[in-house]
Amino acid sequence: MPDVPVTLSSRQLRRVELALAAPERPLTLALEGVAAAAGDTLVLHDAEGTDVAALAAESVEIVPPHAAETPQIGAGEAPPLPGIARVTGPVSPRRPLGHRDGGALRVGPETARVPRATLVTGTVPDADDAGWAGRTSPVIVRDTGDARALATAIAKIEAGGRRAVVLPDAGDGLAATLDAARAVVADDVDVWETPIPAPAGRAILLTGLSGSGKSTISKLLVERLAAADPRTVSLLDGDEVRLILSAGLGFSRDDRMLNVRRIGWVAALVAAHGGIAVCAPIAPYEAMRREMRERVEEVGRFLLVHISTPVEVCEARDRKGLYAKARAGQIPEFTGISDPYQVPTDADLTIDASVVAPDKAVDAILARLAELDA
């Protein structure tokens, strides 16, 4: 059978790395939109396109997309959500994984097992912390994709005269992390539960119909954040993004998907470096919003805000006459008229800007952000 190429997310890449460190343990990957069957060989690529490993599919479970009816505004059909293939089988290396944070300290097939080790679940305490008393070296720290936090953790461990071991963590929970530590590092693992800091970076997606008030609210939000938050704040407004980042794209379904995918990629990059990205495209399809959430949550925190201003209010506000042209058939694929807007069912906050003033809308967003950080 032909090989099936698969590009991994950073979280999936950490899962593959851990499986390569314990090759006797089968690997399971949940792959969205991948057509695979038992007997296939999946060639696993990193984000740069390097084929780092191969997964021999012994079993494949197809999970269909969420079947719940999503409310929508406007005619036409939105792109369907892709199904997920849960593929299980042995994994083998094809070439080195390349640069990995804390590379010399990462677990691998050659890692020498020790009788005992300490696993720190969150922030590594300072060397003079009383909790270090009686703790066994080596000290295992988790790589969750935050390079800065990992470097700080390693430095603290080494400052205390102990040896650090880096364990890739794909976010499967403490039980899975402990199981992996026992499989590749030590039989006896002492768990030191310390506070887990919230991700430093975040992305805020304001989604809604044209004329709903997204741009007004997002610009005011950026001003308020810039005045009150020490982090860098970047605005990715839908119309402005199309002038440069998405220049040349039209308004077909594929172009809309690519436009929001580019915004999500930049937003995740901002969040990964500890900044705040405020994004205000229409983002009409559930599939594109879900993709952005998953991308950002690998590196930071994501907030989805639905600006739910009714279509009739948006139309009444339309000084450019776009809605009238769309109803007359002069603008094809216009969201809310001739192309659908799928109403978010997973919004973290919903604001009707026809009854909530922009400054009050920003107050609500900031309050929701504070709740998430609490």
XYZ file of C-alpha atoms in Angstrom:
374
model
C 0.000 0.000 0.000
C 1.229 3.554 -0.644
C 2.616 5.592 2.231
C 0.241 8.130 3.772
C 1.970 11.476 4.527
C 0.922 13.212 7.752
C 2.080 16.574 9.105
C 2.212 16.604 12.892
C 1.353 19.388 15.281
C 3.973 20.238 17.906
C 1.948 18.339 20.510
C 1.745 15.264 18.291
C 5.466 15.523 17.604
C 6.141 15.330 21.341
C 3.941 12.236 21.511
C 5.923 10.621 18.678
C 9.220 11.504 20.347
C 8.092 9.823 23.550
C 6.976 6.715 21.645
C 10.389 6.520 19.953
C 11.999 6.564 23.398
C 10.028 3.427 24.340
C 9.632 1.577 21.007
C 7.973 -1.454 22.574
C 4.899 0.658 23.367
C 2.405 1.231 20.511
C 1.543 4.778 19.531
C -1.960 6.155 18.993
C -2.483 9.357 17.014
C -5.786 11.126 16.427
C -5.458 12.524 12.913
C -7.982 14.931 11.480
C -8.945 14.531 7.831
C -6.486 11.681 7.178
C -7.656 8.726 5.090
C -5.928 5.690 6.583
C -6.635 1.975 6.911
C -5.086 -0.923 8.766
C -1.920 -1.998 6.970
C -1.007 1.508 5.828
C 2.305 3.108 6.696
C 1.955 6.698 7.834
C 5.009 8.854 7.151
C 5.087 11.455 9.915
C 6.425 14.908 9.045
C 7.302 17.790 11.342
C 6.217 21.362 10.595
C 9.245 21.863 8.312
C 8.276 18.845 6.199
C 10.991 16.492 7.472
C 9.818 12.870 7.560
C 10.886 12.034 11.103
C 9.119 8.712 11.741
C 6.859 6.020 10.331
C 3.752 4.617 11.986
C 2.666 1.130 10.888
C -1.124 1.201 11.241
C -2.279 -1.978 12.952
C -5.732 -0.611 13.717
C -7.704 2.428 12.567
C -10.869 3.762 14.202
C -12.767 6.377 12.210
C -14.538 8.932 14.382
C -17.126 10.843 12.324
C -17.376 14.632 12.666
C -19.700 16.096 15.258
C -23.187 15.499 13.936
C -25.069 18.134 15.952
C -26.917 20.679 13.822
C -25.100 24.014 13.897
C -27.358 27.082 13.551
C -26.435 29.275 10.620
C -27.331 32.599 9.060
C -27.502 32.880 5.275
C -27.982 30.486 2.390
C -25.664 27.768 1.152
C -23.649 25.103 2.897
C -20.590 25.560 5.071
C -17.626 23.200 4.679
C -18.103 20.018 6.692
C -15.968 19.260 9.701
C -13.412 16.555 8.911
C -13.576 13.192 10.624
C -10.810 11.886 12.858
C -8.848 8.673 12.342
C -7.426 7.138 15.525
C -4.437 5.191 14.261
C -2.541 2.742 16.486
C 0.652 0.827 15.796
C 4.419 0.678 16.286
C 6.499 3.701 15.358
C 10.041 3.716 13.966
C 12.477 6.579 13.294
C 13.257 7.723 9.754
C 15.707 10.493 10.596
C 16.662 12.577 13.666
C 14.008 14.847 15.073
C 16.290 17.841 14.605
C 16.555 20.727 17.044
C 14.581 20.130 20.217
C 14.645 22.375 23.273
C 16.988 20.905 25.869
C 18.155 18.440 23.245
C 21.038 16.827 25.149
C 18.799 16.144 28.148
C 15.803 14.631 26.374
C 14.793 11.014 26.918
C 15.470 8.555 24.105
C 16.089 4.859 23.465
C 19.623 5.287 24.779
C 18.524 6.855 28.089
C 20.060 4.901 30.979
C 17.423 3.893 33.498
C 17.976 4.759 37.144
C 16.427 3.237 40.271
C 14.665 6.449 41.359
C 13.837 9.886 39.992
C 11.773 12.944 40.861
C 9.052 14.267 38.538
C 8.206 17.959 38.912
C 4.685 18.534 37.578
C 4.730 22.344 37.327
C 7.086 25.226 38.035
C 10.479 24.099 39.318
C 11.098 25.676 42.746
C 14.258 27.670 43.455
C 17.313 25.794 44.681
C 16.810 26.989 48.280
C 13.203 25.766 48.481
C 12.650 23.469 51.471
C 10.801 21.022 49.240
C 14.080 19.855 47.720
C 15.030 18.046 50.924
C 15.241 14.326 50.237
C 14.345 14.660 46.555
C 16.093 12.145 44.312
C 18.191 13.051 41.281
C 17.653 12.984 38.320
C 14.801 15.463 38.189
C 12.285 15.005 35.361
C 10.752 18.126 33.828
C 8.023 18.191 31.204
C 8.406 19.829 27.808
C 4.937 21.182 27.026
C 6.081 23.364 24.132
C 7.066 26.460 26.137
C 10.782 26.841 25.364
C 11.289 29.674 27.842
C 9.683 27.778 30.735
C 11.696 24.646 29.919
C 14.989 26.542 29.836
C 14.181 28.163 33.191
C 13.299 24.786 34.730
C 16.541 23.182 33.529
C 18.601 26.110 34.840
C 17.010 25.858 38.300
C 17.621 22.108 38.524
C 21.242 22.419 37.478
C 21.771 25.367 39.839
C 20.824 23.035 42.662
C 23.442 20.503 41.612
C 20.993 17.970 40.203
C 20.703 16.373 36.767
C 17.712 17.320 34.613
C 15.881 14.912 32.327
C 13.440 16.335 29.774
C 10.268 14.322 29.138
C 8.092 15.312 26.137
C 4.530 15.960 27.298
C 1.575 15.956 24.918
C -0.956 17.137 27.491
C -2.522 13.752 28.299
C -2.598 14.328 32.042
C -0.481 13.462 35.078
C -1.233 9.724 34.974
C 0.050 9.444 31.401
C 3.126 11.539 32.232
C 3.922 9.366 35.245
C 3.437 6.217 33.188
C 5.859 7.526 30.563
C 8.419 8.488 33.210
C 8.318 4.985 34.622
C 8.648 3.478 31.153
C 11.782 5.346 30.112
C 13.473 6.848 33.205
C 12.938 4.995 36.496
C 10.745 2.364 38.127
C 10.305 4.474 41.261
C 9.196 8.021 40.424
C 8.576 10.515 43.213
C 5.936 13.022 42.092
C 6.445 16.610 43.280
C 3.260 18.519 42.471
C 4.010 22.215 42.078
C 1.834 25.043 40.689
C 1.336 25.016 36.925
C 1.491 28.579 35.566
C -1.057 29.770 33.043
C 0.289 30.156 29.497
C 1.799 33.604 29.076
C 0.465 34.298 25.574
C -3.083 34.393 24.316
C -5.192 34.980 21.230
C -8.653 36.526 21.242
C -10.886 35.844 18.238
C -13.852 38.140 17.704
C -16.158 36.564 15.131
C -19.398 37.900 13.681
C -21.143 39.180 10.589
C -19.924 42.118 8.535
C -21.043 45.273 10.334
C -21.533 43.505 13.675
C -19.061 45.766 15.476
C -16.006 43.497 15.581
C -13.546 46.108 14.335
C -14.754 48.838 16.684
C -14.650 46.558 19.722
C -11.304 44.989 18.795
C -9.580 48.361 18.331
C -10.876 49.584 21.679
C -9.852 46.272 23.278
C -6.301 46.656 21.948
C -6.113 50.186 23.396
C -7.290 48.993 26.806
C -4.959 45.995 26.846
C -1.976 48.079 25.749
C -2.614 50.493 28.634
C -3.116 47.846 31.312
C -1.127 44.757 30.248
C 2.683 44.610 30.011
C 2.572 42.153 27.118
C 2.784 43.214 23.476
C -0.657 43.464 21.864
C -1.152 42.914 18.118
C -4.355 43.559 16.163
C -5.179 41.278 13.221
C -8.264 42.918 11.724
C -9.951 41.062 8.887
C -9.935 43.903 6.344
C -6.368 44.984 7.144
C -5.019 41.420 6.987
C -6.421 41.041 3.486
C -4.395 44.024 2.268
C -1.030 42.343 2.963
C -1.019 38.886 4.580
C -3.857 37.630 2.394
C -3.416 39.887 -0.625
C -4.640 38.144 -3.752
C -7.176 35.949 -1.972
C -10.820 36.169 -2.962
C -13.926 35.191 -1.031
C -14.399 31.614 -2.152
C -14.740 28.962 0.517
C -11.123 27.843 0.075
C -9.795 31.408 0.143
C -11.767 32.197 3.302
C -10.370 29.099 4.967
C -6.815 30.048 3.964
C -7.270 33.640 5.133
C -8.356 32.579 8.634
C -5.687 29.846 8.704
C -3.038 32.525 8.103
C -4.498 34.713 10.833
C -4.492 31.735 13.201
C -0.877 30.942 12.370
C 0.231 34.515 13.132
C -1.910 34.623 16.297
C -0.339 31.399 17.563
C 3.129 32.798 16.817
C 2.333 35.937 18.827
C 0.983 33.828 21.716
C 3.999 31.488 21.611
C 6.256 34.497 22.233
C 4.201 35.699 25.192
C 2.145 38.351 23.395
C -1.568 38.936 22.896
C -3.154 38.703 19.453
C -6.599 40.241 18.938
C -8.164 38.864 15.747
C -11.301 40.250 14.123
C -12.112 38.417 10.873
C -15.655 37.290 10.090
C -14.472 33.650 10.473
C -17.857 32.249 9.390
C -17.170 28.504 9.556
C -16.923 26.309 12.622
C -14.084 24.319 11.027
C -11.812 27.368 10.693
C -12.508 28.587 14.226
C -11.840 25.157 15.683
C -8.548 24.940 13.788
C -7.462 28.320 15.139
C -8.372 27.316 18.697
C -6.390 24.081 18.471
C -3.361 25.833 16.995
C -3.295 28.564 19.649
C -3.979 26.250 22.595
C -0.793 24.346 21.815
C 1.185 27.414 22.896
C -1.131 29.666 24.904
C -4.683 30.527 25.829
C -7.546 31.120 23.382
C -10.739 33.134 23.840
C -13.593 32.978 21.318
C -15.940 35.968 21.424
C -19.085 35.878 19.280
C -20.307 39.350 18.346
C -23.901 38.250 17.807
C -25.388 41.456 16.373
C -28.498 40.413 14.343
C -28.157 40.425 10.569
C -30.914 43.037 10.154
C -28.987 45.441 12.394
C -25.748 44.786 10.494
C -27.582 45.442 7.255
C -29.052 48.718 8.543
C -25.555 49.867 9.560
C -24.045 49.055 6.155
C -22.944 52.383 4.709
C -21.195 50.715 1.761
C -24.360 49.002 0.584
C -22.736 45.561 0.535
C -25.787 43.764 1.924
C -28.037 45.381 -0.691
C -25.644 44.339 -3.458
C -25.516 40.803 -2.065
C -29.330 40.556 -1.998
C -29.375 41.798 -5.584
C -26.963 39.030 -6.578
C -24.136 41.453 -7.348
C -21.828 40.017 -4.649
C -21.649 36.224 -4.640
C -20.799 34.277 -1.476
C -21.563 37.153 0.908
C -21.626 35.943 4.504
C -25.075 36.012 6.087
C -26.897 36.355 2.758
C -25.636 34.076 -0.027
C -23.035 32.256 2.075
C -23.580 30.844 5.564
C -22.361 32.071 8.899
C -22.251 29.161 11.328
C -23.208 30.467 14.760
C -20.550 29.404 17.301
C -21.722 26.781 19.770
C -18.471 26.918 21.751
C -18.068 30.675 22.272
C -16.419 31.673 25.545
C -18.424 34.899 25.462
C -21.352 36.189 23.387
C -22.025 39.916 22.973
C -24.875 41.498 21.020
C -23.350 44.815 19.956
C -26.773 46.164 19.007
C -27.603 46.465 22.723
C -24.127 46.542 24.336
C -21.963 49.631 23.837
C -18.371 49.065 22.647
C -16.795 50.115 25.964
C -19.131 47.780 27.873
C -18.304 44.993 25.425
C -14.607 45.473 26.163
C -15.371 45.437 29.897
C -17.057 42.055 29.441
C -14.122 40.643 27.447
C -11.584 41.817 30.026
C -13.693 40.334 32.824
C -13.867 36.993 31.023
C -10.103 37.034 30.507
C -9.639 37.647 34.241
C -11.891 34.660 35.019
C -9.830 32.404 32.777
C -6.602 33.528 34.449
C -7.960 33.118 37.973
